[in-house]
Every structure is written in C-alpha cells, then in structure tokens.
CSV table of C-alpha atoms in Angstrom, one decimal:
chain,number,residue,atom,x,y,z
A,1,MET,CA,-25.9,-30.5,32.5
A,2,ARG,CA,-25.1,-33.2,34.4
A,3,ARG,CA,-25.1,-36.3,32.3
A,4,ALA,CA,-25.8,-39.4,33.4
A,5,ALA,CA,-22.4,-40.7,33.9
A,6,GLU,CA,-21.9,-38.7,36.2
A,7,ALA,CA,-21.7,-39.2,40.3
A,8,PRO,CA,-25.0,-38.0,41.5
A,9,GLY,CA,-24.0,-33.9,43.5
A,10,SER,CA,-20.6,-34.2,41.4
A,11,ASP,CA,-19.5,-30.9,40.7
A,12,PRO,CA,-19.6,-29.5,37.0
A,13,ARG,CA,-16.7,-30.1,35.5
A,14,PRO,CA,-14.1,-26.8,34.5
A,15,ALA,CA,-15.2,-26.8,30.5
A,16,ARG,CA,-18.7,-26.5,32.3
A,17,LEU,CA,-17.9,-24.4,34.5
A,18,LEU,CA,-16.1,-22.0,31.8
A,19,ALA,CA,-19.6,-21.1,29.5
A,20,PRO,CA,-21.5,-19.3,32.7
A,21,LEU,CA,-18.5,-17.6,33.5
A,22,GLY,CA,-18.0,-16.0,29.8
A,23,ILE,CA,-21.4,-15.0,29.5
A,24,ALA,CA,-21.2,-13.3,32.7
A,25,LEU,CA,-17.9,-11.6,31.9
A,26,ALA,CA,-19.1,-10.9,28.3
A,27,GLY,CA,-22.0,-8.9,30.0
A,28,LEU,CA,-19.8,-7.6,32.6
A,29,LEU,CA,-17.1,-6.0,29.9
A,30,GLY,CA,-20.1,-5.0,27.7
A,31,ARG,CA,-22.0,-3.5,30.7
A,32,SER,CA,-18.2,-1.8,32.5
A,33,ALA,CA,-17.4,-0.4,28.6
A,34,VAL,CA,-20.7,1.2,27.9
A,35,ASP,CA,-20.7,3.1,31.7
A,36,LYS,CA,-16.9,4.1,30.6
A,37,LEU,CA,-18.2,5.4,27.5
A,38,LEU,CA,-20.7,7.8,29.0
A,39,ALA,CA,-18.8,9.1,31.6
A,40,LEU,CA,-15.8,9.9,29.3
A,41,ARG,CA,-19.0,11.5,26.9
A,42,THR,CA,-21.4,12.8,29.2
A,43,GLY,CA,-19.6,12.8,32.7
A,44,ALA,CA,-21.9,11.7,35.9
A,45,ALA,CA,-25.3,12.7,34.3
A,46,GLY,CA,-24.4,10.0,31.6
A,47,VAL,CA,-23.9,7.3,34.1
A,48,VAL,CA,-26.9,8.1,36.4
A,49,ALA,CA,-29.4,9.0,33.8
A,50,TRP,CA,-28.5,5.2,32.1
A,51,GLY,CA,-28.4,3.8,35.6
A,52,GLN,CA,-32.0,5.3,35.6
A,53,MET,CA,-33.2,3.7,32.4
A,54,SER,CA,-31.5,0.1,33.2
A,55,SER,CA,-33.8,0.3,36.6
A,56,LEU,CA,-36.9,1.2,34.0
A,57,LEU,CA,-36.1,-1.4,31.5
A,58,ASP,CA,-35.5,-3.4,34.7
A,59,LEU,CA,-38.9,-2.7,36.0
A,60,VAL,CA,-40.6,-4.3,33.0
A,61,VAL,CA,-37.9,-7.0,32.6
A,62,GLY,CA,-37.7,-8.3,35.6
A,63,VAL,CA,-41.3,-9.3,36.7
A,64,VAL,CA,-41.8,-11.5,32.9
A,65,ALA,CA,-37.3,-12.5,34.1
A,66,ALA,CA,-38.0,-13.2,37.6
A,67,GLY,CA,-40.9,-15.1,37.3
A,68,ILE,CA,-41.6,-16.7,34.4
A,69,GLY,CA,-38.6,-16.8,33.1
A,70,SER,CA,-37.2,-18.8,36.1
A,71,GLY,CA,-40.0,-21.3,35.9
A,72,LEU,CA,-39.1,-21.7,32.1
A,73,ALA,CA,-35.8,-22.2,32.9
A,74,VAL,CA,-36.3,-25.1,35.7
A,75,LEU,CA,-38.8,-26.7,33.5
A,76,ALA,CA,-37.3,-27.0,30.2
A,77,ALA,CA,-34.1,-28.2,32.2
A,78,GLY,CA,-36.1,-31.6,32.5
A,79,SER,CA,-38.0,-31.9,29.6
A,80,ASP,CA,-37.7,-32.9,25.6
A,81,ALA,CA,-37.7,-30.7,22.5
A,82,PRO,CA,-41.7,-30.4,21.9
A,83,ARG,CA,-42.4,-29.7,25.6
A,84,ARG,CA,-39.8,-27.4,25.9
A,85,ALA,CA,-41.1,-25.7,22.4
A,86,ALA,CA,-44.3,-25.4,24.1
A,87,LEU,CA,-43.2,-23.9,27.8
A,88,LEU,CA,-41.7,-21.4,25.2
A,89,ARG,CA,-45.2,-20.4,23.7
A,90,SER,CA,-46.5,-20.4,26.5
A,91,ALA,CA,-44.5,-18.0,28.3
A,92,LEU,CA,-44.2,-15.9,25.1
A,93,ARG,CA,-47.5,-15.4,25.1
A,94,LEU,CA,-47.8,-14.8,29.1
A,95,GLY,CA,-44.5,-12.8,29.3
A,96,GLY,CA,-45.2,-10.3,26.7
A,97,ALA,CA,-48.9,-9.7,28.1
A,98,LEU,CA,-47.7,-9.2,31.8
A,99,SER,CA,-44.6,-6.7,30.6
A,100,ALA,CA,-47.3,-4.8,28.1
A,101,ALA,CA,-49.8,-4.4,31.8
A,102,VAL,CA,-45.9,-2.9,33.5
A,103,ALA,CA,-45.6,-0.4,30.5
A,104,ALA,CA,-48.9,-0.1,30.6
A,105,LEU,CA,-48.6,1.3,34.2
A,106,LEU,CA,-45.5,2.6,33.7
A,107,CYS,CA,-46.5,4.4,30.4
A,108,GLY,CA,-49.5,6.2,33.0
A,109,VAL,CA,-47.0,8.0,35.3
A,110,VAL,CA,-46.2,10.6,32.1
A,111,ALA,CA,-50.1,11.3,33.0
A,112,GLY,CA,-49.3,12.0,36.5
A,113,PRO,CA,-47.8,14.6,38.4
A,114,ALA,CA,-44.3,16.4,36.7
A,115,SER,CA,-42.9,15.3,40.1
A,116,TRP,CA,-42.8,11.8,39.6
A,117,ALA,CA,-40.5,12.6,36.5
A,118,ALA,CA,-38.6,14.6,38.4
A,119,ALA,CA,-37.7,12.5,41.6
A,120,ILE,CA,-36.6,9.7,38.9
A,121,GLY,CA,-33.9,12.3,36.9
A,122,LEU,CA,-35.7,11.7,33.4
A,123,PRO,CA,-38.2,13.4,31.3
A,124,ARG,CA,-41.6,11.7,31.0
A,125,ALA,CA,-40.9,10.9,27.3
A,126,ASP,CA,-38.2,8.5,28.6
A,127,LEU,CA,-40.4,6.6,30.6
A,128,VAL,CA,-42.6,6.0,27.5
A,129,LEU,CA,-39.6,5.1,25.8
A,130,ALA,CA,-38.5,2.5,29.2
A,131,GLY,CA,-42.0,0.8,28.5
A,132,LEU,CA,-41.9,-0.1,25.1
A,133,ALA,CA,-38.5,-1.2,25.1
A,134,GLY,CA,-39.0,-2.6,28.2
A,135,VAL,CA,-41.7,-5.2,26.4
A,136,ALA,CA,-39.1,-6.2,23.8
A,137,LEU,CA,-36.2,-6.7,25.7
A,138,SER,CA,-39.0,-9.1,28.0
A,139,LEU,CA,-39.7,-11.4,25.3
A,140,GLY,CA,-35.6,-11.9,24.5
A,141,SER,CA,-35.0,-12.4,27.9
A,142,LEU,CA,-37.6,-15.6,28.0
A,143,ALA,CA,-35.8,-16.4,24.5
A,144,GLY,CA,-32.6,-16.8,26.7
A,145,SER,CA,-34.7,-18.6,29.1
A,146,TYR,CA,-35.4,-21.0,26.4
A,147,TRP,CA,-32.0,-21.8,25.7
A,148,GLN,CA,-30.3,-22.1,29.3
A,149,GLY,CA,-32.9,-24.6,29.9
A,150,ALA,CA,-32.2,-26.2,27.3
A,151,GLN,CA,-28.2,-26.0,28.2
A,152,ARG,CA,-27.4,-24.0,24.8
A,153,LEU,CA,-24.4,-22.8,26.3
A,154,ARG,CA,-22.3,-21.9,23.4
A,155,LEU,CA,-25.2,-20.1,21.9
A,156,GLN,CA,-25.7,-18.1,25.5
A,157,PHE,CA,-22.5,-17.2,25.2
A,158,LEU,CA,-22.7,-16.1,21.7
A,159,LEU,CA,-25.7,-13.8,22.5
A,160,ALA,CA,-24.1,-12.0,25.4
A,161,LEU,CA,-21.4,-11.1,23.6
A,162,LEU,CA,-23.8,-10.0,20.4
A,163,GLY,CA,-25.8,-7.7,23.1
A,164,ALA,CA,-22.5,-6.4,24.5
A,165,GLY,CA,-20.8,-5.4,21.2
A,166,LEU,CA,-24.0,-3.9,19.7
A,167,GLY,CA,-24.1,-2.0,23.4
A,168,VAL,CA,-20.2,-0.5,22.7
A,169,LEU,CA,-21.2,0.5,19.6
A,170,VAL,CA,-24.4,2.8,20.2
A,171,ALA,CA,-22.8,4.3,23.0
A,172,GLY,CA,-19.2,5.2,21.3
A,173,PHE,CA,-21.0,6.4,18.3
A,174,ALA,CA,-24.8,7.2,19.2
A,175,PRO,CA,-25.5,11.1,17.8
A,176,GLY,CA,-25.5,13.6,20.1
A,177,GLY,CA,-23.3,13.6,22.3
A,178,ARG,CA,-25.6,14.7,25.5
A,179,ALA,CA,-26.6,12.3,28.4
A,180,LEU,CA,-30.2,11.7,27.3
A,181,PRO,CA,-29.7,11.4,23.7
A,182,VAL,CA,-27.0,8.7,23.9
A,183,VAL,CA,-29.4,6.9,26.7
A,184,ARG,CA,-32.1,7.0,24.0
A,185,TRP,CA,-30.3,4.8,21.7
A,186,LEU,CA,-29.0,2.4,23.6
A,187,ALA,CA,-32.4,1.6,25.1
A,188,GLY,CA,-33.9,1.3,21.7
A,189,ALA,CA,-30.7,-0.6,19.5
A,190,GLN,CA,-31.0,-3.3,22.7
A,191,ALA,CA,-34.9,-3.4,22.5
A,192,LEU,CA,-34.5,-4.2,18.3
A,193,LEU,CA,-32.1,-6.8,19.1
A,194,SER,CA,-33.6,-8.6,21.7
A,195,LEU,CA,-37.0,-8.6,19.0
A,196,ALA,CA,-34.9,-9.9,16.9
A,197,VAL,CA,-32.8,-13.2,19.0
A,198,ALA,CA,-37.0,-14.1,20.2
A,199,ALA,CA,-38.4,-14.2,16.7
A,200,TRP,CA,-34.7,-16.2,15.8
A,201,THR,CA,-35.6,-18.4,18.0
A,202,LEU,CA,-39.2,-18.9,17.6
A,203,ARG,CA,-38.1,-20.0,14.3
A,204,ALA,CA,-35.1,-22.3,15.4
A,205,VAL,CA,-37.1,-24.9,18.3
A,206,PRO,CA,-39.6,-27.4,17.0
A,207,ARG,CA,-43.0,-26.7,15.5
A,208,VAL,CA,-45.6,-27.5,18.2
A,209,PRO,CA,-49.6,-27.0,18.4
A,210,GLY,CA,-49.2,-24.1,20.6
A,211,ALA,CA,-49.3,-22.7,24.4
A,212,THR,CA,-51.4,-25.3,26.7
A,213,PRO,CA,-53.5,-24.6,29.4
A,214,VAL,CA,-51.0,-26.8,31.3
A,215,ALA,CA,-47.5,-25.2,30.4
A,216,HIS,CA,-49.7,-22.0,31.0
A,217,ALA,CA,-50.7,-22.9,34.7
A,218,GLU,CA,-47.0,-24.7,35.1
A,219,LEU,CA,-45.4,-21.0,34.9
A,220,LEU,CA,-47.7,-18.9,36.7
A,221,ARG,CA,-46.9,-20.9,39.6
A,222,TYR,CA,-44.1,-18.6,39.3
A,223,LEU,CA,-46.1,-15.1,38.7
A,224,PRO,CA,-45.8,-13.8,42.6
A,225,ALA,CA,-42.0,-14.0,42.6
A,226,GLY,CA,-41.4,-12.4,39.3
A,227,LEU,CA,-43.6,-9.6,40.3
A,228,ALA,CA,-41.8,-9.4,43.8
A,229,LEU,CA,-38.5,-9.7,42.6
A,230,GLY,CA,-39.2,-7.4,39.2
A,231,VAL,CA,-41.2,-4.8,40.4
A,232,LEU,CA,-39.8,-3.8,44.2
A,233,GLY,CA,-35.9,-5.0,42.8
A,234,PRO,CA,-35.5,-1.8,40.1
A,235,ALA,CA,-38.0,0.4,42.1
A,236,SER,CA,-36.1,0.5,45.0
A,237,MET,CA,-33.0,0.5,43.0
A,238,LEU,CA,-34.4,3.8,41.4
A,239,ALA,CA,-35.4,4.9,45.0
A,240,ALA,CA,-31.6,4.7,46.6
A,241,ARG,CA,-30.3,6.5,43.8
A,242,ALA,CA,-33.0,9.2,43.8
A,243,LEU,CA,-32.9,10.0,47.7
A,244,THR,CA,-29.0,9.4,47.7
A,245,ALA,CA,-28.6,12.3,44.5
A,246,GLN,CA,-31.2,14.2,47.2
A,247,GLY,CA,-29.6,13.4,50.1
A,248,LEU,CA,-25.7,14.3,49.0
A,249,SER,CA,-25.0,15.1,45.2
A,250,TRP,CA,-26.0,13.1,41.5
A,251,GLN,CA,-22.2,12.7,42.7
A,252,ALA,CA,-22.6,10.9,45.1
A,253,ALA,CA,-25.7,9.1,43.2
A,254,ALA,CA,-22.8,8.3,40.5
A,255,SER,CA,-20.6,7.2,42.8
A,256,LEU,CA,-23.0,4.1,44.2
A,257,GLN,CA,-24.1,3.3,41.0
A,258,ALA,CA,-20.2,2.9,40.4
A,259,LEU,CA,-19.8,0.1,43.6
A,260,TRP,CA,-23.2,-1.3,42.3
A,261,ARG,CA,-21.3,-1.7,39.0
A,262,VAL,CA,-17.9,-2.6,40.2
A,263,SER,CA,-19.3,-5.4,42.6
A,264,ASP,CA,-21.3,-6.4,40.0
A,265,TRP,CA,-18.2,-8.3,38.4
A,266,VAL,CA,-18.3,-11.0,41.5
A,267,SER,CA,-21.7,-11.3,42.6
A,268,SER,CA,-23.4,-11.8,38.5
A,269,LEU,CA,-20.2,-14.0,38.0
A,270,ALA,CA,-21.5,-16.0,40.7
A,271,ALA,CA,-25.2,-15.2,39.6
A,272,SER,CA,-24.5,-17.2,36.1
A,273,VAL,CA,-22.8,-20.1,38.2
A,274,LEU,CA,-26.0,-20.2,40.6
A,275,ALA,CA,-28.4,-19.6,37.3
A,276,VAL,CA,-26.6,-21.8,34.3
A,277,LEU,CA,-25.6,-24.7,36.3
A,278,TYR,CA,-27.2,-25.3,39.7
A,279,LEU,CA,-30.3,-23.8,38.6
A,280,PRO,CA,-31.2,-27.2,36.7
A,281,ARG,CA,-29.6,-29.6,39.2
A,282,PHE,CA,-31.5,-27.8,42.3
A,283,GLY,CA,-34.8,-28.6,39.7
A,284,ARG,CA,-33.8,-32.0,39.1
A,285,ALA,CA,-32.3,-32.9,42.9
A,286,TRP,CA,-35.6,-31.3,44.9
A,287,GLY,CA,-36.6,-34.2,46.6
A,288,SER,CA,-34.2,-36.7,46.5
A,289,PRO,CA,-31.1,-37.9,48.9
A,290,ARG,CA,-29.1,-35.5,46.2
A,291,TRP,CA,-30.4,-32.3,47.5
A,292,PRO,CA,-28.3,-31.1,50.7
A,293,THR,CA,-25.6,-32.3,48.6
A,294,GLU,CA,-26.5,-30.1,45.5
A,295,LEU,CA,-26.8,-27.1,47.9
A,296,ARG,CA,-23.4,-27.6,49.5
A,297,ALA,CA,-21.8,-27.7,46.2
A,298,ALA,CA,-23.4,-25.0,45.1
A,299,ALA,CA,-22.3,-22.8,48.0
A,300,GLN,CA,-19.0,-24.4,48.2
A,301,ALA,CA,-18.3,-23.4,44.2
A,302,VAL,CA,-19.3,-19.5,44.4
A,303,LEU,CA,-18.7,-18.4,48.4
A,304,PRO,CA,-15.2,-18.9,48.8
A,305,ALA,CA,-14.3,-17.3,45.1
A,306,SER,CA,-16.7,-14.2,45.6
A,307,ALA,CA,-14.7,-13.5,49.0
A,308,LEU,CA,-11.3,-13.6,47.5
A,309,ALA,CA,-11.8,-11.7,44.5
A,310,PHE,CA,-13.9,-9.2,46.6
A,311,VAL,CA,-11.0,-8.8,48.9
A,312,VAL,CA,-8.8,-8.2,45.8
A,313,LEU,CA,-11.6,-5.2,44.6
A,314,LEU,CA,-10.5,-3.6,47.8
A,315,LEU,CA,-7.0,-3.8,47.6
A,316,LEU,CA,-7.1,-2.4,44.1
A,317,ARG,CA,-9.6,-0.2,44.9
A,318,LEU,CA,-8.1,3.0,43.5
A,319,PRO,CA,-6.8,1.5,40.1
A,320,VAL,CA,-9.9,-0.1,39.4
A,321,PHE,CA,-12.5,2.7,40.3
A,322,GLU,CA,-9.9,5.2,37.9
A,323,ALA,CA,-10.2,3.1,34.8
A,324,LEU,CA,-13.8,2.0,34.9
A,325,TYR,CA,-14.9,5.5,35.7
A,326,GLY,CA,-12.6,8.2,36.6
A,327,ARG,CA,-11.2,9.9,39.5
A,328,GLY,CA,-14.4,11.7,41.0
A,329,PHE,CA,-16.1,8.0,41.2
A,330,VAL,CA,-14.0,6.9,43.6
A,331,PRO,CA,-15.7,5.7,46.8
A,332,GLY,CA,-14.3,6.4,50.1
A,333,ALA,CA,-12.1,2.7,51.7
A,334,GLY,CA,-15.0,2.0,54.2
A,335,ALA,CA,-17.4,2.6,52.1
A,336,THR,CA,-16.1,0.5,49.6
A,337,ALA,CA,-16.0,-2.5,52.4
A,338,LEU,CA,-18.9,-2.3,54.0
A,339,PHE,CA,-20.3,-2.5,50.6
A,340,PHE,CA,-18.1,-5.5,49.2
A,341,ALA,CA,-19.2,-7.1,52.7
A,342,GLY,CA,-22.5,-6.7,52.0
A,343,SER,CA,-22.8,-8.1,48.5
A,344,LEU,CA,-21.0,-11.2,49.9
A,345,LEU,CA,-23.7,-11.7,51.6
A,346,ARG,CA,-25.9,-11.0,48.8
A,347,VAL,CA,-24.1,-13.6,46.9
A,348,ALA,CA,-25.0,-16.0,49.9
A,349,ALA,CA,-28.4,-15.4,49.8
A,350,TRP,CA,-28.7,-16.3,46.1
A,351,VAL,CA,-28.0,-20.0,47.3
A,352,PRO,CA,-31.3,-20.6,48.8
A,353,LEU,CA,-33.0,-18.1,46.8
A,354,PHE,CA,-32.4,-20.6,44.1
A,355,GLY,CA,-32.9,-23.2,46.2
A,356,LEU,CA,-36.7,-21.5,46.7
A,357,TYR,CA,-37.0,-21.3,42.8
A,358,ALA,CA,-36.1,-25.3,42.8
A,359,GLN,CA,-39.0,-26.1,44.8
A,360,GLY,CA,-41.9,-23.6,43.2
A,361,ARG,CA,-41.9,-21.5,46.4
A,362,ALA,CA,-42.9,-18.1,44.2
A,363,ARG,CA,-44.9,-16.6,47.7
A,364,ALA,CA,-41.9,-17.3,50.1
A,365,ILE,CA,-39.6,-15.9,47.2
A,366,ALA,CA,-41.7,-12.9,47.2
A,367,LEU,CA,-41.6,-12.9,51.4
A,368,GLY,CA,-37.8,-12.8,51.5
A,369,GLU,CA,-37.6,-10.1,49.0
A,370,LEU,CA,-38.7,-7.2,51.3
A,371,ALA,CA,-35.9,-8.2,53.1
A,372,SER,CA,-33.3,-6.7,50.1
A,373,LEU,CA,-33.6,-4.1,48.1
A,374,PRO,CA,-37.0,-2.7,50.2
A,375,LEU,CA,-35.4,-2.8,53.2
A,376,PHE,CA,-32.3,-0.7,51.6
A,377,ALA,CA,-33.9,1.8,50.2
A,378,ALA,CA,-36.2,2.0,53.3
A,379,LEU,CA,-33.1,2.1,55.7
A,380,LEU,CA,-31.9,5.1,53.0
A,381,ALA,CA,-35.3,6.7,53.7
A,382,ALA,CA,-34.8,6.8,56.8
A,383,GLY,CA,-31.5,9.0,57.2
A,384,ALA,CA,-28.8,6.4,56.0
A,385,ALA,CA,-28.5,8.5,52.3
A,386,ARG,CA,-27.9,11.5,54.0
A,387,ALA,CA,-25.5,11.0,56.3
A,388,GLY,CA,-22.5,9.6,53.6
A,389,LEU,CA,-21.9,6.8,51.6
A,390,ALA,CA,-20.2,4.9,54.2
A,391,TRP,CA,-23.8,4.6,56.1
A,392,ILE,CA,-25.2,4.1,53.0
A,393,GLY,CA,-22.8,0.9,52.7
A,394,ALA,CA,-24.0,0.2,56.3
A,395,ALA,CA,-27.6,0.0,55.2
A,396,TRP,CA,-26.3,-2.6,52.5
A,397,LEU,CA,-24.4,-4.4,54.7
A,398,LEU,CA,-27.5,-5.1,57.1
A,399,SER,CA,-30.1,-5.4,54.3
A,400,TYR,CA,-28.2,-8.2,52.7
A,401,ALA,CA,-27.7,-10.0,56.4
A,402,THR,CA,-31.1,-9.7,57.2
A,403,TYR,CA,-32.0,-10.8,53.1
A,404,ALA,CA,-29.2,-14.1,53.3
A,405,THR,CA,-30.7,-14.7,56.7
A,406,VAL,CA,-34.6,-14.8,55.9
A,407,ASN,CA,-34.0,-16.8,52.7
A,408,LEU,CA,-32.4,-19.2,54.7
A,409,LEU,CA,-35.1,-19.8,56.9
A,410,LEU,CA,-37.6,-20.2,54.5
A,411,LEU,CA,-35.4,-22.8,52.5
A,412,ARG,CA,-35.1,-24.7,55.7
A,413,GLY,CA,-38.9,-24.7,55.7
A,414,ALA,CA,-40.1,-26.6,53.5
A,415,CYS,CA,-41.3,-30.4,53.2
A,416,PRO,CA,-39.9,-31.8,50.2
A,417,PRO,CA,-42.2,-33.9,47.4
A,418,ARG,CA,-44.2,-37.5,48.4
A,419,PRO,CA,-42.0,-39.7,46.0
C-alpha cells in the first residue's frame, strides 16, 4: 500500500510487487503440481474431473468472492482496524448465507434429472460435496479479502503456500488412486483448511460489537457483481468443458483444461498484481486527479510483461505442456497462439474491470460479464466446440476482445463522485 510520503500515482516499490507475485506463484505452482499428479495417477479423467469439481466450487465461492469479497477488500483498504473488523463480520454473515443459498440450489440439482449430473461429468454425490465444500471455501476467501484490504501481504503469501502444499500432499497421497476419490479428498481438504483460516482470522481481528447495518449496506452494493461473475463464469466453464467433450472428446477437453491452466501462469500473476496492489489504489484515487494516472500505471505494470510471457510460453509450447501434463495434452501451435492472444486481452479487460469495482458499479460489472465466458460458451454451443481446438481458441479470442471493449466503454462512461 502506498504510504503518504510517496508521490501520487507513483508505481509500487519492487519489494511490494514481489508479494502479489509470490502469492500468485504459490497458487499456480500448487495447482500445476496437483494437475500433474492427477495426470500421472488417473490420466485425463482425473484432470477433467478436478477441473469440473473446481468449477462447481467456484460456482459457490465466486458469488461471494467476486461480490462481497471484492467489496470487503476495497472498503477495508481505507478503514481503520475496528471498522475493518465490523466489515469482516458483516461479510462473513452475508457471505455465509449467500453461499449456503447457492449450495442449496446446487444440491437441488441432485433431485432433478440424472442427465444434469451426467452432462457435467460427475456423480450426483459430488454435486452435494461441491455445495458443502463451497460454503467453507467462501468463508476462507472472505478472510483472504480482509487481509488483502489490510495489506497483510506476507500473511497472504504464507496462507497461499499452506493451501498449495496441502493440495499437493492430498493429490499425491490420497487413497483410492482413481479420479473421483482423489478429487473428493482434494475438495474436502480445501474446505477444512478454509474453515480453519476463517476461524483464526476472526480471533485475530479486534473485537467489535458485531456486524452493523451500515457495513451490510456497503457490502451489498457489490452483490450484483458477485452474482454475475460468480454464477456466469463457473457455469460457462462447466458448459465449455462439457461441450468440448461432447463435440470432440474428453481428451480434447483435457487439452482445453491444460490451455487454461498454462495461460493462468500469466493471467493469474497479472490478476494478483491488480487485485492486491492496484485495487486499493483505485479505490482511493477514484474521483481525484490521480484516477487516470493509476489506471495507466496498472496497465503498464501488467500488459507488456504479460505479452512477453505469452510469447515465451508459445515458443516453449512443447516442453511446457509435456512437463506440466504429458504428451497427450499438447495442443496445436495455432490453437495455442489464438488462446494466448485471447488470454492477453483478458488481462487487458481486467484493468477497467477493477476500475469498475473501485467505482462501486456492480451493475455495470454484471452487464460486462455477459461478454466474457458466457459469450465464449455460446460460441462453443453454436458450433466451435465441434470444429476443433483452433476454432475454440478463436472463440476465446473473440470473446475477450469483446469483453475488453465493453469494460473500457463502461469505465469511461462513469461520472466521478462530487467532492
């Protein structure tokens, strides 16, 4: 967090930049290690099953994290310790209730036609597990948002290392040796860790009377963004994998999953820098002369480096995919180039997206979200999923070119608050 002695609009010091990069790298290394262990122990079936389970978890967690969680990070950044504590307690109450409602809806799918579970590629019992584990993960994610707003970056890094290490241990040593048992162990272990982090955070913050109506109202402003990003994004990912598997094969779906995971090595690093460093800065700068300077600084911090990283990954495509997943998971050069280009535009779209969060414009965020993953899933349903990975990559590129344009137009259309 920028101190008062720093010049307005100055870039974060290199030491501050290392923290969000370390947080993202810990998660990426753990995720890639889990995928590699699943590929070795269970083959493509395990990689895809964990991808589907992860999207189900994201469906529950994302509604809370992308809405109330992001609001908590923005509001806590400009608050003193007692107010942050009140915001945390309000967020845990609201987030717990909201994630429980989403989990109940997800579990309701179990009572519906069996074809729903078959289309996702997981048994009905795993839908229930995803719902229950998602509630616990939601509470843990809110604890992380609190520490993000408080700018306790070293603590966030240690928690990220703990989560990554636990995932690797479970993926490597969980009993069963088959796809679904290992996936269930992974979901359960993450849920228990999240509950522990949330309970520890509550004990670590100052004691306040409890959640307040004001804190509730401030956090609920971000609810529409959470509903859009948290539901539409994971649901679209689920549909994209299922459509690819039905149109091509589950092996093709596994290659698509590998493309997502490898591109995450760049996009997640950029997202961490934007969320941990620039989102609090955006929140303080909105309505002041520093606003355009902060937006430019964020774009300059993530876009050139991301473009260079994607070029390097493309040049090293064969050794990278073989090392992380295996020979059967390597996509074609054309599909990889299209997908990486779309992922770079995804990073570009996040700069105005975080600007919209700082403006508190949850409805605009929800509107823009329709042009990202939902548009991608719609293009796959229209035929791209049956035409091959290169066409899927082109759909990804088109979707995020649209998303970046829409977010930029929405950001520029806002009126600054009155002094």
